[in-house]
XYZ file of C-alpha atoms in Angstrom:
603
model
C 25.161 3.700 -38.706
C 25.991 0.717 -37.053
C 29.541 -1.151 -36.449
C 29.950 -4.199 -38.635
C 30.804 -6.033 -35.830
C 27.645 -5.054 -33.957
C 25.289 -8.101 -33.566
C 21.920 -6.619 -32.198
C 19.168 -8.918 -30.192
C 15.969 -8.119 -28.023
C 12.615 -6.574 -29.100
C 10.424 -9.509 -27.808
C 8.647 -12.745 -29.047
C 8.470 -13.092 -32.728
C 7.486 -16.503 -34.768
C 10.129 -15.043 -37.824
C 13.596 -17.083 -36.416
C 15.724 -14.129 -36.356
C 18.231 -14.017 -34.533
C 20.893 -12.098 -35.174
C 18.949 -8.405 -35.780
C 21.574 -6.899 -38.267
C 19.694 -6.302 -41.765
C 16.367 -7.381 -40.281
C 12.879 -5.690 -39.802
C 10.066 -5.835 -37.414
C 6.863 -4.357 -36.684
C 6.697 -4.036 -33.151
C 2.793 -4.975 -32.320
C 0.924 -7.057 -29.849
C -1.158 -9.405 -30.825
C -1.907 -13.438 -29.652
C 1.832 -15.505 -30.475
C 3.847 -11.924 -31.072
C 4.988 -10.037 -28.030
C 6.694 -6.854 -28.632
C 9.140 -5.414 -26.041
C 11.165 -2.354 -27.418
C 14.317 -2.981 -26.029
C 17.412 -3.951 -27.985
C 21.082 -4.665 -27.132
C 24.694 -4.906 -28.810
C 27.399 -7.211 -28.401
C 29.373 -3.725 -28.145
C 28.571 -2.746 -24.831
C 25.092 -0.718 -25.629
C 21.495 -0.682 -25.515
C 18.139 1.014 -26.010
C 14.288 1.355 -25.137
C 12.506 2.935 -27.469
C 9.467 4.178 -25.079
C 6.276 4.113 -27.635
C 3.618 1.796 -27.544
C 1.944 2.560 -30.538
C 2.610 0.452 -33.330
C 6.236 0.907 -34.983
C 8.667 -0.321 -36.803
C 12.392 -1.585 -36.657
C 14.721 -1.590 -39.890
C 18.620 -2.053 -39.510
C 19.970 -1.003 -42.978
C 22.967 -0.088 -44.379
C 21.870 3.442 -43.895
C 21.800 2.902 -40.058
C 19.505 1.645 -37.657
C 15.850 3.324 -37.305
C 12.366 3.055 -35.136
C 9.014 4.816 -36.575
C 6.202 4.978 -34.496
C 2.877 5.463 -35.649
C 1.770 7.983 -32.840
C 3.494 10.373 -30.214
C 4.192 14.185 -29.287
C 7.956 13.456 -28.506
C 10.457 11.043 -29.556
C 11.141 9.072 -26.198
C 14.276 6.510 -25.696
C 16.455 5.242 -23.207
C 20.159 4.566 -23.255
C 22.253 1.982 -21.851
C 25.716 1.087 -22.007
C 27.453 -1.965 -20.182
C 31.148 -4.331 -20.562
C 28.191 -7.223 -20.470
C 24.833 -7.740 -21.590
C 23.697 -8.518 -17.933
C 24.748 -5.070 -17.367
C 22.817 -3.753 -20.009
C 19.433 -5.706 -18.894
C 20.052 -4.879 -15.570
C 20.261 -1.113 -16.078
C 17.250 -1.368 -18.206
C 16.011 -3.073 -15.148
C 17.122 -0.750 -12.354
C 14.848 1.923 -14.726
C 12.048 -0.275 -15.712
C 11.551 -1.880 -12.472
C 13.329 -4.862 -10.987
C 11.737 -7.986 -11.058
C 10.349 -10.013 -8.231
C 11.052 -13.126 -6.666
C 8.557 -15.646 -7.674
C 7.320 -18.913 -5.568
C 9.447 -21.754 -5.086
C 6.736 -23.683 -6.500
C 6.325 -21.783 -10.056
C 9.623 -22.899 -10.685
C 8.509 -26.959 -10.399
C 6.146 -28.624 -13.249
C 3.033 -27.418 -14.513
C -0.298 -29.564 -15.821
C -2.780 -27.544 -17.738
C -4.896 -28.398 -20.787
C -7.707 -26.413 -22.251
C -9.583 -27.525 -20.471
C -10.399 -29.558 -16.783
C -14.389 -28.898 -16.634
C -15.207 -29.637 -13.175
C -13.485 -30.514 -9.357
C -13.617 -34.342 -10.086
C -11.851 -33.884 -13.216
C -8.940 -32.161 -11.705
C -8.922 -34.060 -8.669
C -8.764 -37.249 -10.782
C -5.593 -36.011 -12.750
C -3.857 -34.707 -9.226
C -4.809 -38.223 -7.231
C -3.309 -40.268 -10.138
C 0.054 -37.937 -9.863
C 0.113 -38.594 -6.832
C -0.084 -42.181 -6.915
C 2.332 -41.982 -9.678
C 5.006 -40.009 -7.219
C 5.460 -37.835 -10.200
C 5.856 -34.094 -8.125
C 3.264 -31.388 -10.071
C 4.107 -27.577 -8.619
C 0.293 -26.491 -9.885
C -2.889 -28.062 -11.835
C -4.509 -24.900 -13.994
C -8.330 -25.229 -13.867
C -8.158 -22.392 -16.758
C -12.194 -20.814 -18.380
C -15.459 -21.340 -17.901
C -15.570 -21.981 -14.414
C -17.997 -18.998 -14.079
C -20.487 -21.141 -15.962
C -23.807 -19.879 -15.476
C -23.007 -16.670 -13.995
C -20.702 -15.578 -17.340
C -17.560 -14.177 -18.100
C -16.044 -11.153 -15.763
C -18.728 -12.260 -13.212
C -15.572 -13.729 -11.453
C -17.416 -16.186 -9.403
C -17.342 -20.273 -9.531
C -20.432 -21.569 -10.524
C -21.336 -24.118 -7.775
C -22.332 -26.766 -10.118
C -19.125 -27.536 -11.108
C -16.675 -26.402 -8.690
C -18.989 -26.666 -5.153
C -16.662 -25.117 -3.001
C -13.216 -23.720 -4.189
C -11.676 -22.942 -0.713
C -12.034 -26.471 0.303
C -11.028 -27.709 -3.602
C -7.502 -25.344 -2.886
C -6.463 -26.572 0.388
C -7.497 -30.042 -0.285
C -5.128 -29.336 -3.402
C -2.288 -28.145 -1.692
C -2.631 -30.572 1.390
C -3.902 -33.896 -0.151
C -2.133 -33.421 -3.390
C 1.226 -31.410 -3.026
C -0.234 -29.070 -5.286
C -1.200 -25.083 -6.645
C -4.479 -24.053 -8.170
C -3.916 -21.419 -11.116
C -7.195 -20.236 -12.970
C -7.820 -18.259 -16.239
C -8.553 -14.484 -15.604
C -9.551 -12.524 -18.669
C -9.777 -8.659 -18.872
C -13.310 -8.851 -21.068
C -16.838 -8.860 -19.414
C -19.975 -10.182 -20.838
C -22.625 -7.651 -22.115
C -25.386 -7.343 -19.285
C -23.963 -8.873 -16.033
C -24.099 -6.681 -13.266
C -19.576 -6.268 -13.458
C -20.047 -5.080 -17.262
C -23.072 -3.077 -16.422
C -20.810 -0.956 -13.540
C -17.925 -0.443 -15.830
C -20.008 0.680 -18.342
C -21.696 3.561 -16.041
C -18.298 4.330 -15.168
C -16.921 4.498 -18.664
C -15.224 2.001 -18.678
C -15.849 -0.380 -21.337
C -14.389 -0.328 -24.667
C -17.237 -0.706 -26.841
C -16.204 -3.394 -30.050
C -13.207 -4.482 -28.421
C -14.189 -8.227 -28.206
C -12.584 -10.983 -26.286
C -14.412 -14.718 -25.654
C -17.758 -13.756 -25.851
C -17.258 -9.870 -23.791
C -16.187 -6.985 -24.174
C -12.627 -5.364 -22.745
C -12.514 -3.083 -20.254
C -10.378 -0.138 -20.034
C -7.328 -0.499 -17.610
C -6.152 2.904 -18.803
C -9.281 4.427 -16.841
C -8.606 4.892 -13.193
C -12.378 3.844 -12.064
C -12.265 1.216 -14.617
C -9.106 -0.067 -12.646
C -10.773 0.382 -9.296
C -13.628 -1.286 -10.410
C -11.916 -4.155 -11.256
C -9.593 -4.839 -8.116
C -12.901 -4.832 -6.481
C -14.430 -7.351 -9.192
C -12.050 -9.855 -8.220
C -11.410 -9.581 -4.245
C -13.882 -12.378 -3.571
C -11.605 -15.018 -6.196
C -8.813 -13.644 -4.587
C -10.186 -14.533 -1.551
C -11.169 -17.785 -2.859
C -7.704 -19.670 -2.224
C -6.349 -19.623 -5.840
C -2.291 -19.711 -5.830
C -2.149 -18.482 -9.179
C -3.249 -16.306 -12.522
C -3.450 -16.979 -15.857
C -4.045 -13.504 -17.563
C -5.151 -14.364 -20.925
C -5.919 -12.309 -24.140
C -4.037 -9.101 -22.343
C -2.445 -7.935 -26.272
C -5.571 -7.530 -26.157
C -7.377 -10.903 -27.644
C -9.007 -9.480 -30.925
C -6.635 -6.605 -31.740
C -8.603 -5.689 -34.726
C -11.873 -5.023 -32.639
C -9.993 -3.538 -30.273
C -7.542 -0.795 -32.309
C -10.514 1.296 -33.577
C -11.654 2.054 -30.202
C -10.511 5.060 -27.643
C -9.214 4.428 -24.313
C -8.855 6.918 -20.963
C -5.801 7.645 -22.325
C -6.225 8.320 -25.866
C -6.744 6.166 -29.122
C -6.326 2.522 -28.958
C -3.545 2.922 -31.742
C -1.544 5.507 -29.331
C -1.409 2.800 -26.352
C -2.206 -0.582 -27.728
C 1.234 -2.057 -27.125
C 1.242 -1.036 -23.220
C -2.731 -2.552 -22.499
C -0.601 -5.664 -20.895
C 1.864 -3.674 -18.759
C -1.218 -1.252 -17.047
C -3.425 -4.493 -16.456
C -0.829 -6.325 -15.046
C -0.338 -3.799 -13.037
C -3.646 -3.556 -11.930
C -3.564 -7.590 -11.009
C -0.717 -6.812 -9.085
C -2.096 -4.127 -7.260
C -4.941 -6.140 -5.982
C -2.791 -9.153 -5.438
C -0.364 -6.965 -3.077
C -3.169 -5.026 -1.202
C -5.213 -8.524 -0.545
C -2.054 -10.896 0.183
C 0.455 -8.573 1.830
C 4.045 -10.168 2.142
C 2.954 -12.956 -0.572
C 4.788 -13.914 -3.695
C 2.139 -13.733 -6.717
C 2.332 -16.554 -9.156
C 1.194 -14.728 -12.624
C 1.131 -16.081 -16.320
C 0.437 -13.702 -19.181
C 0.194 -14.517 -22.934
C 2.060 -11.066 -23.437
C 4.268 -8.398 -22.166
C 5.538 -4.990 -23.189
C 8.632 -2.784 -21.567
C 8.933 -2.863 -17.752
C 6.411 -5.471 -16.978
C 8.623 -8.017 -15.454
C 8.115 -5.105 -12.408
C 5.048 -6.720 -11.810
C 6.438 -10.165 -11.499
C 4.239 -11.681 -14.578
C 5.788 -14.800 -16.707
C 4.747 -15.129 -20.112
C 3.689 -17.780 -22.622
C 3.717 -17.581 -26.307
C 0.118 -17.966 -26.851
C -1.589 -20.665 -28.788
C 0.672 -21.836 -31.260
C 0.499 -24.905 -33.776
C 1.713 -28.172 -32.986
C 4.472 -29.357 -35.219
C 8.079 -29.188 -35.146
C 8.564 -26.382 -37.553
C 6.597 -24.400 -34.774
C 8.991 -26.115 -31.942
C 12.039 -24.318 -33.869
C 10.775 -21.176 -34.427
C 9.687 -20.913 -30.378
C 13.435 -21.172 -29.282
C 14.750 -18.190 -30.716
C 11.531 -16.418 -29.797
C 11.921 -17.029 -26.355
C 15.747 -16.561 -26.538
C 14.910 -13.007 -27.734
C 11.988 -12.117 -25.344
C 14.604 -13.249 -22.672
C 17.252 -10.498 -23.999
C 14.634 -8.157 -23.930
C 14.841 -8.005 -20.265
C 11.660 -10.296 -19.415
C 13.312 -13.160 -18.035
C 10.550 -15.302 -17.549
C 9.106 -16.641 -20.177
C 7.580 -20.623 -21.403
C 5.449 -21.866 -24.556
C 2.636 -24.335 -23.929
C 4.617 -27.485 -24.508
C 3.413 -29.906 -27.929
C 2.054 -26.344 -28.844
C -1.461 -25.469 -28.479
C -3.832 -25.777 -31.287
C -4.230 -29.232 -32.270
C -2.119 -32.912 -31.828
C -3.451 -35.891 -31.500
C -1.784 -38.047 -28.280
C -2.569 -41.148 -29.576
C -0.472 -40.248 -33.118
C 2.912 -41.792 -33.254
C 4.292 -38.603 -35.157
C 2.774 -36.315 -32.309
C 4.108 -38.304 -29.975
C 7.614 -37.767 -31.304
C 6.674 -33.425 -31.548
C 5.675 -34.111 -27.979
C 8.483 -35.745 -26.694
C 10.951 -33.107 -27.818
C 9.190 -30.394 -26.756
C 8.684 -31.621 -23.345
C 12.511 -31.995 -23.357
C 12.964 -28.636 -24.543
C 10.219 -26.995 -22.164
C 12.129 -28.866 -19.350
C 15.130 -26.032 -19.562
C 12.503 -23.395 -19.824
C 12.583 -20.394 -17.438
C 8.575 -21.908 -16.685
C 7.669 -25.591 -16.974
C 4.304 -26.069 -18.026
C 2.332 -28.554 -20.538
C -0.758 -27.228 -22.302
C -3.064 -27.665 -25.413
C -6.098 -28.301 -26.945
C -5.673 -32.085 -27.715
C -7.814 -34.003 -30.327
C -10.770 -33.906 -30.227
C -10.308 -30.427 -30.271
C -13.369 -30.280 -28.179
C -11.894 -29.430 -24.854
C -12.139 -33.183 -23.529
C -8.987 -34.183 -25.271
C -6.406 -35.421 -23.059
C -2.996 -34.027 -22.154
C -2.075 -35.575 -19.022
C 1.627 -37.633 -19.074
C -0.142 -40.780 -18.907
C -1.704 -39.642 -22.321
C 1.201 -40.501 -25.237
C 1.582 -44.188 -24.163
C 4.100 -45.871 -21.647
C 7.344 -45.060 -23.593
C 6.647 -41.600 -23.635
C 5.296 -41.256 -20.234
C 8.804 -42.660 -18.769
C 10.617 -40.153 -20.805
C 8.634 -36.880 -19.986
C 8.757 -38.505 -16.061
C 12.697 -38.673 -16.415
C 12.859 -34.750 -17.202
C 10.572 -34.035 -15.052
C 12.462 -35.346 -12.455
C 15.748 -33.690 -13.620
C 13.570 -30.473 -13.186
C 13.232 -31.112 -9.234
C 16.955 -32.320 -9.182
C 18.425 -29.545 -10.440
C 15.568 -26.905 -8.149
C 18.134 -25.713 -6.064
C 20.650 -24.284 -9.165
C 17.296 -23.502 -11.077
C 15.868 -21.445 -7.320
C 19.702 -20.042 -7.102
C 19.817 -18.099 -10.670
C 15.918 -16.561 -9.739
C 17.605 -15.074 -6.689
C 20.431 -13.443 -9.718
C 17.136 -12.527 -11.351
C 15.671 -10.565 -8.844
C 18.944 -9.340 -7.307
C 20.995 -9.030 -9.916
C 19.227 -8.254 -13.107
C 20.460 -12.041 -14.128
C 18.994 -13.648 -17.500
C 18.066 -17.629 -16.886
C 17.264 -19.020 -20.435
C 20.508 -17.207 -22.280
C 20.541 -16.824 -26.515
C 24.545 -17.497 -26.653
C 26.127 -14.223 -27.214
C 24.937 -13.169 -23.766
C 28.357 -15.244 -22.547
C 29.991 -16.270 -25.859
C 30.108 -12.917 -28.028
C 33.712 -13.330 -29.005
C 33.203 -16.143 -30.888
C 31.378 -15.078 -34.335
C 30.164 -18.622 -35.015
C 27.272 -18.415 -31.860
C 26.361 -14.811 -33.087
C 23.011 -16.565 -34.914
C 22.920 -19.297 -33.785
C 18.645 -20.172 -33.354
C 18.276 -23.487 -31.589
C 21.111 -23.755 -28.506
C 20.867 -22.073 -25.278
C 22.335 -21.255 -22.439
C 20.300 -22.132 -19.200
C 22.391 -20.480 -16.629
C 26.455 -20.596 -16.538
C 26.459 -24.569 -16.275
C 24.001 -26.219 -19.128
C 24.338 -25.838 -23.033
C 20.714 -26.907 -23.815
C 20.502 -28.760 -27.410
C 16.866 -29.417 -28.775
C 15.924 -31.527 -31.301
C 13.659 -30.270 -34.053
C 13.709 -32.740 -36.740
C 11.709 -35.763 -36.925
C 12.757 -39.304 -36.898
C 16.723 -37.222 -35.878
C 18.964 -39.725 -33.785
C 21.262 -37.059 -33.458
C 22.358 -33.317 -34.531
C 25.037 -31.125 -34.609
C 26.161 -29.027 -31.747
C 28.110 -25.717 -31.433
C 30.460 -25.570 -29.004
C 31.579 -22.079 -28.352
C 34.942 -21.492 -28.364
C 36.356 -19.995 -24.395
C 35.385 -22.877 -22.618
C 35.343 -26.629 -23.169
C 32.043 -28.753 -22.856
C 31.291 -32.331 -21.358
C 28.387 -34.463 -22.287
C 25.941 -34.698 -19.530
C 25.636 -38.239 -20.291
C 28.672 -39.640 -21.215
C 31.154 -37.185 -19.330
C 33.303 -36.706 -22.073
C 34.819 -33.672 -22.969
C 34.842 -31.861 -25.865
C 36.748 -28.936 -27.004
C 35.132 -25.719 -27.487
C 35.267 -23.603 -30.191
C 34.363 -27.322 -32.554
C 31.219 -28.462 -33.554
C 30.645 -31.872 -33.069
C 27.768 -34.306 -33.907
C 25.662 -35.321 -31.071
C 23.955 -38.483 -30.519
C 19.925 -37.828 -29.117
C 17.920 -40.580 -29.304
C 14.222 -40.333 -29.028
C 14.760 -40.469 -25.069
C 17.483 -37.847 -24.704
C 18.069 -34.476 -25.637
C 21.593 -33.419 -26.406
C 22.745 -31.421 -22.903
C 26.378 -30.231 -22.369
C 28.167 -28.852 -19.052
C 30.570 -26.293 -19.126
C 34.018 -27.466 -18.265
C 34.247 -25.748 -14.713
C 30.863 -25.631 -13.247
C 29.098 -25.855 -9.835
C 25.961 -27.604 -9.530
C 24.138 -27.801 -6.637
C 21.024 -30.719 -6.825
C 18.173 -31.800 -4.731
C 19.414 -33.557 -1.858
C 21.765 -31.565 -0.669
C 23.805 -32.220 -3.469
C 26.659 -30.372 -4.618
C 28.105 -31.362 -7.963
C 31.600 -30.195 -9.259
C 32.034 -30.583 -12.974
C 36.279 -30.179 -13.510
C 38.059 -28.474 -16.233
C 38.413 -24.416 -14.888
C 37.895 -22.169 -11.927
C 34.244 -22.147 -11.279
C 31.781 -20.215 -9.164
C 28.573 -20.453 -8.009
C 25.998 -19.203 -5.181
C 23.694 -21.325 -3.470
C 20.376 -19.056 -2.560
C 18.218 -20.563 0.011
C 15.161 -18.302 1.826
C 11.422 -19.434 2.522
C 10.139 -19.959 -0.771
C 7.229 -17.805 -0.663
C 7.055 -14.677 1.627
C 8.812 -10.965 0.587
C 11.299 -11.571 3.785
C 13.887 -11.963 1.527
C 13.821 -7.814 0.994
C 15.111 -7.709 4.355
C 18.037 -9.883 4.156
C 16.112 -13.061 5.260
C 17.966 -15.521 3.220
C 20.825 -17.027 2.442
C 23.895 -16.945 0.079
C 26.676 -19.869 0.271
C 29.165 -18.926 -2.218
C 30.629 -22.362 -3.758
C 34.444 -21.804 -5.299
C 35.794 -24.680 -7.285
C 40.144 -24.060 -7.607
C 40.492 -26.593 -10.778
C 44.960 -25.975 -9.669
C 44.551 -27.274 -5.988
C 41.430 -29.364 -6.207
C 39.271 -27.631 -3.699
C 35.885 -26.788 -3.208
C 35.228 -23.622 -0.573
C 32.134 -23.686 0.740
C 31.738 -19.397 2.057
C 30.651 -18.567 5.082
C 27.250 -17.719 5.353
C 25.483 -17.356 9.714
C 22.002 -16.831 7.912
C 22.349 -20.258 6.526
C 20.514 -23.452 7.648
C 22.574 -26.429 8.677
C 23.575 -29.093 6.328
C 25.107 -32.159 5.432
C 25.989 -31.733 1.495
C 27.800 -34.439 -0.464
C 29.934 -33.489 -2.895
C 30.445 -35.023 -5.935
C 33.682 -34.195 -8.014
C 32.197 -35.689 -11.364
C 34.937 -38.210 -13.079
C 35.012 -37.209 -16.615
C 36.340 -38.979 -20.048
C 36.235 -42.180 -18.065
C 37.491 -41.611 -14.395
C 34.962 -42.728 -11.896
C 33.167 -39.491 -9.730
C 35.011 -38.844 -6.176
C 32.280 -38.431 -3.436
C 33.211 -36.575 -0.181
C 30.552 -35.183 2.953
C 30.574 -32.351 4.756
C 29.099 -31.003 7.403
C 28.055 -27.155 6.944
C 27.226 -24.616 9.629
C 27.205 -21.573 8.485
C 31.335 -21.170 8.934
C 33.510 -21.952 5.734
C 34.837 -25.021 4.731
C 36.941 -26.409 2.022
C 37.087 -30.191 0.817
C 39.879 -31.187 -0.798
C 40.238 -34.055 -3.530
């Protein structure tokens, strides 16, 4: 039996907006928009994997708190205890596998919609970024680019896409821009891929995805196979992978039928950790000393070891679905995946020319701005894959407001790059539900729709229609200025916000250290602050040998200094720092020239 003042979070993506776990139950199964991740935590200093990925089921009552499984020999956990819940995800970390440092570039905006049918389609939408000077990390060319050759033939059919090694650089050279492509685990009856998986046993008969059938990633030739299925796209130039359907797609087809490594039922939760896996295993032995850029639709315990983000699958489009995403994503994060993004205006449906969509649209993209992964996707009317998604699609207003955050995206890349080197190195948590740093104060304990995104930002979304403003929880051990006006407010209030339809409510923590595009380093007063500035190459493993970079910036609130720590791996530079002015004073701007030895600015 549980502690009263126990508050419990974690066990993955759920659509039910719980936060708070005390009293609450949840099947833990996989299946397209639910991502279960067995791994729960405690305000008081524990936590726990429960290591079965067969389906089962979570109750907290006032009996005590319980997991049934429907399968297993042996009941299988794993313990952790911690002062912080950091500790306790990075322990589960330091077991599970830590996870990876990801490309600079995953970190910058994404343009996807379901779907860009051919090269002058997506070079249209990446010229006319371009000309806009609006920055775009990656374009995502997503299905059917096989065309006549079928799905799991993993080939580009010519027709459409003539050459994709040319289409990639030309990408990436002309445009400023990564290629990511749909990759599905499923294989169409009667191709010459499903016909050698099937000699080798390794094709799970019924299990249907798109218009295939799933292959088995729990066989060992069936995983062999497949690396070798895909060396030629890998080859092909791609920067990343979008691993759909991996719960697997049609879990009904697929439960009744019996894997290498036992029935479907036993395993079914784990089929996206082992493929994963598998991707990564190719990915590594093809591009040694690369980052991998990978994008699943779900995850189960330990697969952030393979350096896979994850989306919430194709979800409806309407603001009711925009609040239930943020505590879904808040609790995959305490699970111990910390990457994690929906499609933003939600998948299935939404019309771009519809004033009311518009609105859903706009406040998601300001949400999905302060999400670990920064992509737009959907299936826009017509609903027949030719609907448009691009910015330029919701009119002129909205286009200048979705521009604006993305451009506060790219400002803030170097504190955003910074916490994915705590990630890796630390077992750090980006996108934070409140009582990761706030536990003390029993108002945040369930609260659904205000996160932390690192130590600086208190990230506010709006969820209503036709709202102007909302009200805010400040959590009591700090105090909080508004990004906008730089006025302070005391924590441990609540206070209403104002958020017109061009600004989402965003708050700084009294006593932060921001550094910004630019070379840009950005005090915000109030308390002692402290914050690392992580700078390596962006995209090679080098950093697992020490080549990189760690300026530790110290903010002394008492004597009005900034220490800049020394660093000799550091490149030179010339930062400006900005002391912000706050409830009216104006901001004090000093240089300085860095080199690697300490310095301290004084204002």
């Amino acid at each position: 039996m549980l502690d009263d003042a126990d508050a419990l979070y974690g066990l993955g993506e759920f659509r039910d907006s719980y936060m708070n776990l005390r009293g609450k139950e949840r099947e833990l199964i996989q299946f397209n928009t639910q991502s279960a991740v067995p791994v729960i935590w405690s305000t008081r200093g524990w936590g726990l994997m429960w290591d079965n990925p067969s389906r089962t089921v979570y109750r907290d009552t006032p009996e005590g708190m319980s997991f049934s499984s429907d399968r297993g020999d042996i009941i299988d956990y794993y313990f952790f205890a911690g002062d912080k819940p950091d500790d306790i995800i990075a322990s589960y970390r330091s077991l599970t596998g830590a996870q990876p440092m990801l490309p600079a570039w995953a970190f910058g905006y994404h343009q996807s919609r379901n779907r860009y049918h051919n090269e002058a389609e997506l070079v249209e939408v990446a010229s006319r970024m371009k000309e806009l000077g609006v920055p775009m990390a990656s374009i995502f060319i997503d299905y059917h680019y096989w065309g006549k050759y079928g799905t799991g033939s993993h080939r580009f059919d010519e027709s459409l896409w003539p050459d994709i090694k040319a289409l990639t650089k030309r990408l990436r050279d002309d445009y400023g821009t990564h290629s990511v492509i749909t990759m599905w685990p499923c294989f169409k009856e009667g191709i010459d891929n499903y016909n050698r998986l099937d000699s080798a046993g390794a094709i799970l008969h019924g299990a249907k995805a798109i218009d295939g059938v799933l292959y088995d990633p729990f066989n060992p030739e069936g995983r062999r196979l497949y690396r070798e299925m895909i060396a030629d796209i890998i080859d092909s130039g791609i920067d990343g992978w979008f691993l759909d359907g991996v719960e697997p797609d049609d879990k009904n087809s697929f439960l009744p039928t019996v894997t290498h490594d036992g029935p479907a039922t036993r395993v079914h939760s784990a089929y996206p950790l082992v493929h994963t896996s598998n991707f990564r295993e190719a990915l590594d032995k093809q591009r040694p000393g690369q980052r991998h850029y990978m994008l699943t639709r779900c995850a189960w315990a330990g697969q952030q070891r393979n350096g896979t983000a994850v989306w919430s699958g194709d979800i409806p489009t309407t603001f009711d679905e925009l609040s239930k995403q943020i505590p879904a994503g808040l609790q995959f994060t305490a699970a111990g995946v910390p990457y994690w993004t929906t499609d933003i205006g939600g998948y299935l449906k939404g019309n771009p020319k519809s004033p009311a969509y518009r609105e859903v649209f706009t406040r998601w993209f300001q949400y999905g701005t302060f999400c670990p992964v920064f992509r737009n996707h959907g299936r826009r009317h017509p609903f027949n894959t030719n609907g448009p998604n691009e910015i330029w699609s919701y009119g002129d207003t909205v286009q200048q407001i979705i521009t604006d955050y993305i451009a506060l995206r790219y400002d803030l890349m170097p504190y955003i790059y910074s916490l994915s080197a705590r990630v890796t190195m630390d077992g750090y948590t980006p996108m934070r539900l409140l009582a990761f740093d706030f536990a003390g104060d029993s108002r945040v304990l369930d609260v659904k729709d205000q996160f932390m995104y690192g130590p600086a930002f208190l990230v506010c979304p709006v969820t209503t229609a036709g709202a102007t403003s909302r009200e805010v929880v400040l959590a009591a051990g700090a105090d909080w200025i508004d990004y906008r006006s730089a006025k302070t407010a005391q924590g441990g209030t609540t206070v209403t916000a104002d958020a017109p339809r061009e600004w989402m409510p965003l708050y700084v923590r009294a006593g932060s250290v921001i550094p910004r595009a630019g070379d840009v380093i950005e005090v915000w007063p109030g308390a002692d602050a402290e914050f690392a500035l992580y700078e390596d190459d962006g995209s090679s493993l080098d950093y697992l040998d020490g080549k990189y970079s760690n300026i530790v910036l110290k903010w002394d609130e008492a004597a009005r200094t900034l220490t800049l720590g020394a660093d000799a791996r550091a490149p030179r530079h010339e930062f400006t720092v900005r002391l912000r002015g706050v409830n009216g004073a104006k901001d004090s701007v000093k240089k300085v020239a860095y080199d690697g030895k300490a310095k301290t600015v004084k204002f």
